[in-house]
PDB file of C-alpha atoms in Angstrom:
ATOM      1  CA  MET A   1     110.654 107.146 103.458  1.00  0.00           C
ATOM      2  CA  ILE A   2     108.058 109.123 101.765  1.00  0.00           C
ATOM      3  CA  GLU A   3     106.694 108.297  98.195  1.00  0.00           C
ATOM      4  CA  GLY A   4     103.629 109.787  96.379  1.00  0.00           C
ATOM      5  CA  ARG A   5     101.989 108.842  93.219  1.00  0.00           C
ATOM      6  CA  ALA A   6      98.781 110.328  91.509  1.00  0.00           C
ATOM      7  CA  MET A   7      95.916 107.818  91.203  1.00  0.00           C
ATOM      8  CA  GLY A   8      92.603 107.662  89.245  1.00  0.00           C
ATOM      9  CA  ALA A   9      90.905 110.194  87.009  1.00  0.00           C
ATOM     10  CA  MET A  10      91.002 112.934  89.573  1.00  0.00           C
ATOM     11  CA  GLY A  11      94.831 112.522  90.211  1.00  0.00           C
ATOM     12  CA  ALA A  12      94.618 112.198  93.940  1.00  0.00           C
ATOM     13  CA  ASN A  13      97.959 111.635  95.545  1.00  0.00           C
ATOM     14  CA  CYS A  14      98.464 108.443  97.289  1.00  0.00           C
ATOM     15  CA  TYR A  15     101.544 108.076  99.569  1.00  0.00           C
ATOM     16  CA  LEU A  16     103.508 105.320 101.100  1.00  0.00           C
ATOM     17  CA  TYR A  17     105.235 106.149 104.358  1.00  0.00           C
ATOM     18  CA  ALA A  18     107.554 103.573 105.711  1.00  0.00           C
ATOM     19  CA  CYS A  19     110.285 102.842 108.399  1.00  0.00           C
ATOM     20  CA  MET A  20     112.811 101.568 106.180  1.00  0.00           C
ATOM     21  CA  GLU A  21     114.563  99.702 109.122  1.00  0.00           C
ATOM     22  CA  SER A  22     111.564  97.554 109.882  1.00  0.00           C
ATOM     23  CA  LYS A  23     109.859  97.853 106.623  1.00  0.00           C
ATOM     24  CA  GLN A  24     106.676  98.549 108.168  1.00  0.00           C
ATOM     25  CA  ALA A  25     104.473 101.094 106.277  1.00  0.00           C
ATOM     26  CA  VAL A  26     101.147 102.885 105.986  1.00  0.00           C
ATOM     27  CA  ILE A  27      99.237 103.714 102.754  1.00  0.00           C
ATOM     28  CA  ILE A  28      97.601 107.159 102.905  1.00  0.00           C
ATOM     29  CA  ASP A  29      94.559 107.993 100.615  1.00  0.00           C
ATOM     30  CA  PRO A  30      94.428 105.158  98.124  1.00  0.00           C
ATOM     31  CA  GLY A  31      91.739 106.607  95.820  1.00  0.00           C
ATOM     32  CA  ALA A  32      92.166 104.204  92.961  1.00  0.00           C
ATOM     33  CA  ASP A  33      94.252 101.747  91.100  1.00  0.00           C
ATOM     34  CA  GLY A  34      94.467  99.361  94.012  1.00  0.00           C
ATOM     35  CA  LYS A  35      96.440  96.728  92.157  1.00  0.00           C
ATOM     36  CA  ARG A  36      99.043  99.185  91.103  1.00  0.00           C
ATOM     37  CA  ILE A  37      99.360 100.421  94.731  1.00  0.00           C
ATOM     38  CA  TYR A  38      99.778  96.955  95.834  1.00  0.00           C
ATOM     39  CA  ASN A  39     102.488  96.291  93.381  1.00  0.00           C
ATOM     40  CA  TRP A  40     104.177  99.356  94.473  1.00  0.00           C
ATOM     41  CA  VAL A  41     104.166  98.219  98.052  1.00  0.00           C
ATOM     42  CA  LEU A  42     105.632  95.021  96.836  1.00  0.00           C
ATOM     43  CA  GLU A  43     108.319  96.488  94.930  1.00  0.00           C
ATOM     44  CA  LYS A  44     109.545  98.272  98.045  1.00  0.00           C
ATOM     45  CA  GLY A  45     109.444  95.162 100.147  1.00  0.00           C
ATOM     46  CA  LEU A  46     107.114  96.714 102.621  1.00  0.00           C
ATOM     47  CA  LYS A  47     104.550  95.353 105.334  1.00  0.00           C
ATOM     48  CA  VAL A  48     101.658  97.600 105.607  1.00  0.00           C
ATOM     49  CA  ASN A  49     100.098  98.049 108.860  1.00  0.00           C
ATOM     50  CA  TYR A  50      97.501 100.808 108.212  1.00  0.00           C
ATOM     51  CA  ILE A  51      95.425 102.304 105.576  1.00  0.00           C
ATOM     52  CA  LEU A  52      94.904 105.867 106.728  1.00  0.00           C
ATOM     53  CA  LEU A  53      92.403 108.341 105.217  1.00  0.00           C
ATOM     54  CA  THR A  54      92.690 112.172 105.429  1.00  0.00           C
ATOM     55  CA  HIS A  55      89.094 112.437 104.541  1.00  0.00           C
ATOM     56  CA  GLY A  56      86.267 110.316 103.037  1.00  0.00           C
ATOM     57  CA  HIS A  57      85.743 111.753  99.480  1.00  0.00           C
ATOM     58  CA  VAL A  58      85.689 109.099  96.836  1.00  0.00           C
ATOM     59  CA  ASP A  59      88.913 110.175  95.113  1.00  0.00           C
ATOM     60  CA  HIS A  60      90.790 109.320  98.303  1.00  0.00           C
ATOM     61  CA  ILE A  61      89.118 106.116  99.415  1.00  0.00           C
ATOM     62  CA  GLY A  62      88.114 104.220  96.198  1.00  0.00           C
ATOM     63  CA  ALA A  63      90.811 101.591  96.378  1.00  0.00           C
ATOM     64  CA  VAL A  64      90.305 100.878 100.095  1.00  0.00           C
ATOM     65  CA  ASP A  65      88.363  97.518  99.916  1.00  0.00           C
ATOM     66  CA  GLU A  66      90.494  96.315  97.083  1.00  0.00           C
ATOM     67  CA  LEU A  67      93.733  96.670  98.920  1.00  0.00           C
ATOM     68  CA  ARG A  68      92.230  95.203 102.125  1.00  0.00           C
ATOM     69  CA  GLY A  69      91.707  92.077  99.963  1.00  0.00           C
ATOM     70  CA  LEU A  70      95.047  92.236  98.488  1.00  0.00           C
ATOM     71  CA  ILE A  71      96.960  92.940 101.611  1.00  0.00           C
ATOM     72  CA  GLY A  72      95.081  90.832 104.140  1.00  0.00           C
ATOM     73  CA  GLU A  73      95.569  91.924 107.638  1.00  0.00           C
ATOM     74  CA  VAL A  74      95.527  95.647 107.568  1.00  0.00           C
ATOM     75  CA  SER A  75      93.637  98.404 109.674  1.00  0.00           C
ATOM     76  CA  VAL A  76      91.607 101.194 108.065  1.00  0.00           C
ATOM     77  CA  GLY A  77      91.492 104.515 109.950  1.00  0.00           C
ATOM     78  CA  ILE A  78      89.263 107.559 109.369  1.00  0.00           C
ATOM     79  CA  HIS A  79      88.061 110.400 111.550  1.00  0.00           C
ATOM     80  CA  ALA A  80      84.588 110.152 113.127  1.00  0.00           C
ATOM     81  CA  GLY A  81      83.551 113.247 111.075  1.00  0.00           C
ATOM     82  CA  ASP A  82      83.907 111.386 107.945  1.00  0.00           C
ATOM     83  CA  ALA A  83      83.319 107.800 108.781  1.00  0.00           C
ATOM     84  CA  GLU A  84      79.962 107.319 107.169  1.00  0.00           C
ATOM     85  CA  MET A  85      81.458 108.386 103.970  1.00  0.00           C
ATOM     86  CA  LEU A  86      82.943 104.908 103.553  1.00  0.00           C
ATOM     87  CA  THR A  87      79.683 103.330 103.631  1.00  0.00           C
ATOM     88  CA  ASN A  88      77.498 105.929 101.727  1.00  0.00           C
ATOM     89  CA  ALA A  89      77.886 106.701  98.132  1.00  0.00           C
ATOM     90  CA  LYS A  90      76.018 110.053  98.382  1.00  0.00           C
ATOM     91  CA  LYS A  91      78.163 111.362 101.298  1.00  0.00           C
ATOM     92  CA  ASN A  92      81.419 110.131  99.619  1.00  0.00           C
ATOM     93  CA  LEU A  93      80.311 112.081  96.456  1.00  0.00           C
ATOM     94  CA  SER A  94      80.647 108.778  94.267  1.00  0.00           C
ATOM     95  CA  SER A  95      76.728 108.798  93.578  1.00  0.00           C
ATOM     96  CA  TYR A  96      77.215 112.166  91.578  1.00  0.00           C
ATOM     97  CA  LEU A  97      79.776 110.614  89.452  1.00  0.00           C
ATOM     98  CA  GLY A  98      77.798 107.569  88.703  1.00  0.00           C
ATOM     99  CA  SER A  99      80.191 105.145  90.354  1.00  0.00           C
ATOM    100  CA  ASN A 100      78.266 104.432  93.750  1.00  0.00           C
ATOM    101  CA  VAL A 101      81.327 103.494  95.849  1.00  0.00           C
ATOM    102  CA  VAL A 102      80.084 101.697  98.893  1.00  0.00           C
ATOM    103  CA  LEU A 103      82.995 100.317 101.355  1.00  0.00           C
ATOM    104  CA  GLN A 104      83.237  98.607 104.428  1.00  0.00           C
ATOM    105  CA  SER A 105      83.477 100.563 107.595  1.00  0.00           C
ATOM    106  CA  ALA A 106      86.684 101.655 109.188  1.00  0.00           C
ATOM    107  CA  ASP A 107      88.480  99.515 111.665  1.00  0.00           C
ATOM    108  CA  PHE A 108      89.325 102.301 113.941  1.00  0.00           C
ATOM    109  CA  LEU A 109      88.458 106.030 114.318  1.00  0.00           C
ATOM    110  CA  LEU A 110      91.214 108.792 114.364  1.00  0.00           C
ATOM    111  CA  GLN A 111      91.269 111.349 116.953  1.00  0.00           C
ATOM    112  CA  ASP A 112      93.094 114.816 116.988  1.00  0.00           C
ATOM    113  CA  GLY A 113      96.516 114.503 118.594  1.00  0.00           C
ATOM    114  CA  GLN A 114      96.645 110.638 118.275  1.00  0.00           C
ATOM    115  CA  GLU A 115     100.016 109.028 117.460  1.00  0.00           C
ATOM    116  CA  LEU A 116     100.495 105.836 115.400  1.00  0.00           C
ATOM    117  CA  SER A 117     103.608 103.909 115.315  1.00  0.00           C
ATOM    118  CA  ILE A 118     105.110 102.502 112.042  1.00  0.00           C
ATOM    119  CA  GLY A 119     108.196 100.657 113.129  1.00  0.00           C
ATOM    120  CA  LYS A 120     110.612 103.257 114.687  1.00  0.00           C
ATOM    121  CA  GLN A 121     108.496 106.175 113.034  1.00  0.00           C
ATOM    122  CA  ARG A 122     105.430 107.857 114.115  1.00  0.00           C
ATOM    123  CA  LEU A 123     102.585 109.743 112.652  1.00  0.00           C
ATOM    124  CA  ARG A 124     100.574 112.338 114.585  1.00  0.00           C
ATOM    125  CA  VAL A 125      96.869 112.905 113.695  1.00  0.00           C
ATOM    126  CA  ILE A 126      95.984 116.714 113.341  1.00  0.00           C
ATOM    127  CA  SER A 127      92.168 117.407 112.916  1.00  0.00           C
ATOM    128  CA  THR A 128      91.583 120.140 110.239  1.00  0.00           C
ATOM    129  CA  PRO A 129      88.112 120.111 109.327  1.00  0.00           C
ATOM    130  CA  GLY A 130      86.752 122.534 106.681  1.00  0.00           C
ATOM    131  CA  HIS A 131      87.103 120.669 103.221  1.00  0.00           C
ATOM    132  CA  SER A 132      84.953 117.972 105.010  1.00  0.00           C
ATOM    133  CA  PRO A 133      83.733 117.540 108.707  1.00  0.00           C
ATOM    134  CA  GLY A 134      86.384 114.910 109.405  1.00  0.00           C
ATOM    135  CA  CYS A 135      89.308 116.067 107.438  1.00  0.00           C
ATOM    136  CA  VAL A 136      92.691 115.437 109.153  1.00  0.00           C
ATOM    137  CA  CYS A 137      96.423 115.767 108.234  1.00  0.00           C
ATOM    138  CA  PHE A 138      99.178 113.558 109.370  1.00  0.00           C
ATOM    139  CA  LEU A 139     102.529 114.897 110.662  1.00  0.00           C
ATOM    140  CA  SER A 140     105.771 112.732 110.566  1.00  0.00           C
ATOM    141  CA  ALA A 141     109.443 113.591 111.153  1.00  0.00           C
ATOM    142  CA  GLU A 142     109.944 113.825 107.182  1.00  0.00           C
ATOM    143  CA  GLY A 143     106.887 116.027 106.449  1.00  0.00           C
ATOM    144  CA  LEU A 144     103.168 116.648 106.520  1.00  0.00           C
ATOM    145  CA  PHE A 145     100.460 114.800 104.758  1.00  0.00           C
ATOM    146  CA  SER A 146      97.921 117.649 104.203  1.00  0.00           C
ATOM    147  CA  GLY A 147      95.225 115.815 102.165  1.00  0.00           C
ATOM    148  CA  ASP A 148      92.846 118.383 100.750  1.00  0.00           C
ATOM    149  CA  THR A 149      93.277 120.883 103.619  1.00  0.00           C
ATOM    150  CA  LEU A 150      96.298 122.667 102.089  1.00  0.00           C
ATOM    151  CA  PHE A 151      97.949 122.699  98.608  1.00  0.00           C
ATOM    152  CA  ALA A 152     100.804 124.369  96.996  1.00  0.00           C
ATOM    153  CA  GLY A 153      99.327 127.928  96.441  1.00  0.00           C
ATOM    154  CA  SER A 154      95.994 126.883  97.358  1.00  0.00           C
ATOM    155  CA  ILE A 155      93.372 125.436 100.065  1.00  0.00           C
ATOM    156  CA  GLY A 156      90.874 122.747  99.828  1.00  0.00           C
ATOM    157  CA  ARG A 157      87.313 123.640  98.355  1.00  0.00           C
ATOM    158  CA  THR A 158      84.575 124.142 100.939  1.00  0.00           C
ATOM    159  CA  ASP A 159      81.462 124.094  98.800  1.00  0.00           C
ATOM    160  CA  PHE A 160      80.739 120.385  99.367  1.00  0.00           C
ATOM    161  CA  PRO A 161      78.221 119.144 102.005  1.00  0.00           C
ATOM    162  CA  GLY A 162      79.683 119.768 105.428  1.00  0.00           C
ATOM    163  CA  GLY A 163      82.353 122.183 104.158  1.00  0.00           C
ATOM    164  CA  SER A 164      83.239 125.320 106.025  1.00  0.00           C
ATOM    165  CA  LEU A 165      85.855 127.908 104.752  1.00  0.00           C
ATOM    166  CA  ASP A 166      85.999 129.469 108.243  1.00  0.00           C
ATOM    167  CA  GLN A 167      86.822 126.066 109.918  1.00  0.00           C
ATOM    168  CA  LEU A 168      89.440 125.306 107.131  1.00  0.00           C
ATOM    169  CA  LEU A 169      91.356 128.577 107.404  1.00  0.00           C
ATOM    170  CA  LYS A 170      91.224 128.465 111.361  1.00  0.00           C
ATOM    171  CA  GLY A 171      92.590 124.891 111.273  1.00  0.00           C
ATOM    172  CA  VAL A 172      95.269 125.715 108.884  1.00  0.00           C
ATOM    173  CA  LYS A 173      96.618 129.035 110.443  1.00  0.00           C
ATOM    174  CA  GLU A 174      96.338 127.584 114.133  1.00  0.00           C
ATOM    175  CA  LYS A 175      97.649 124.024 113.405  1.00  0.00           C
ATOM    176  CA  LEU A 176      99.730 123.997 110.278  1.00  0.00           C
ATOM    177  CA  LEU A 177     101.215 127.239 109.898  1.00  0.00           C
ATOM    178  CA  VAL A 178     102.548 127.056 113.440  1.00  0.00           C
ATOM    179  CA  LEU A 179     104.768 124.068 112.303  1.00  0.00           C
ATOM    180  CA  ALA A 180     108.515 124.518 111.446  1.00  0.00           C
ATOM    181  CA  GLU A 181     108.853 126.581 108.421  1.00  0.00           C
ATOM    182  CA  ASN A 182     111.126 123.800 106.608  1.00  0.00           C
ATOM    183  CA  THR A 183     108.336 121.362 107.013  1.00  0.00           C
ATOM    184  CA  LYS A 184     107.684 119.483 103.710  1.00  0.00           C
ATOM    185  CA  VAL A 185     104.036 119.476 102.943  1.00  0.00           C
ATOM    186  CA  TYR A 186     102.642 116.488 100.683  1.00  0.00           C
ATOM    187  CA  PRO A 187      99.226 117.470  99.645  1.00  0.00           C
ATOM    188  CA  GLY A 188      96.028 115.466  98.281  1.00  0.00           C
ATOM    189  CA  HIS A 189      96.616 116.780  94.766  1.00  0.00           C
ATOM    190  CA  GLY A 190      99.643 118.361  93.228  1.00  0.00           C
ATOM    191  CA  GLU A 191     103.057 119.113  93.969  1.00  0.00           C
ATOM    192  CA  ALA A 192     104.699 119.117  97.232  1.00  0.00           C
ATOM    193  CA  THR A 193     105.431 122.484  99.118  1.00  0.00           C
ATOM    194  CA  THR A 194     106.654 123.790 102.559  1.00  0.00           C
ATOM    195  CA  ILE A 195     105.016 125.638 105.406  1.00  0.00           C
ATOM    196  CA  ALA A 196     107.388 128.474 104.530  1.00  0.00           C
ATOM    197  CA  GLU A 197     106.400 128.626 100.977  1.00  0.00           C
ATOM    198  CA  GLU A 198     102.768 128.748 101.855  1.00  0.00           C
ATOM    199  CA  LYS A 199     103.116 131.348 104.633  1.00  0.00           C
ATOM    200  CA  ARG A 200     104.915 133.732 102.009  1.00  0.00           C
ATOM    201  CA  ASP A 201     102.942 132.978  98.883  1.00  0.00           C
ATOM    202  CA  ASN A 202      99.588 131.290  99.373  1.00  0.00           C
ATOM    203  CA  PRO A 203      96.806 133.986  98.359  1.00  0.00           C
ATOM    204  CA  TYR A 204      94.264 132.157 100.810  1.00  0.00           C
ATOM    205  CA  LEU A 205      96.516 132.793 103.776  1.00  0.00           C
ATOM    206  CA  LEU A 206      97.846 136.229 103.458  1.00  0.00           C
TER     207      LEU A 206
END
């Protein structure tokens, strides 16, 4: 099961990915509205094992510690390239917005190619730096969670500290566009798309 909802002032998509047989689940990119996300989990009757972060910008991490408190035992994962963003308001960009979000460190670091089990489902980590140094995507049997790397008709911006357009385009073309064309793509902002649509229509990838 995949469900997504836009959270917070910047409308970053937060996703629930669950094995409905075991009711085990992960939360991907809880950027804001921690209580709303927690109630969503309760409505579905899920047990959250992991909070996984595609990258460390504030609009994708803001509710992590609130959810830690609400859920209890849960492991938070982020790539090493963005790990310091959790604990540094300047690096996660919140200081520029006047909010100074400083969170606890991650419980574990994500690695390219790593696989995580969620009941009978699996998520594979795909490293795609460029929007930030530690950007990752998560590939499941039901679709790709692309964070701020790939959007419907666009790509992530690369003008933040640590960004690189060359790196981002390389990762998208070599690691994402090679996936099956019918792969559903669930981005960090905006509507879902497919690999086929982006190969055909995305102006940044032509």
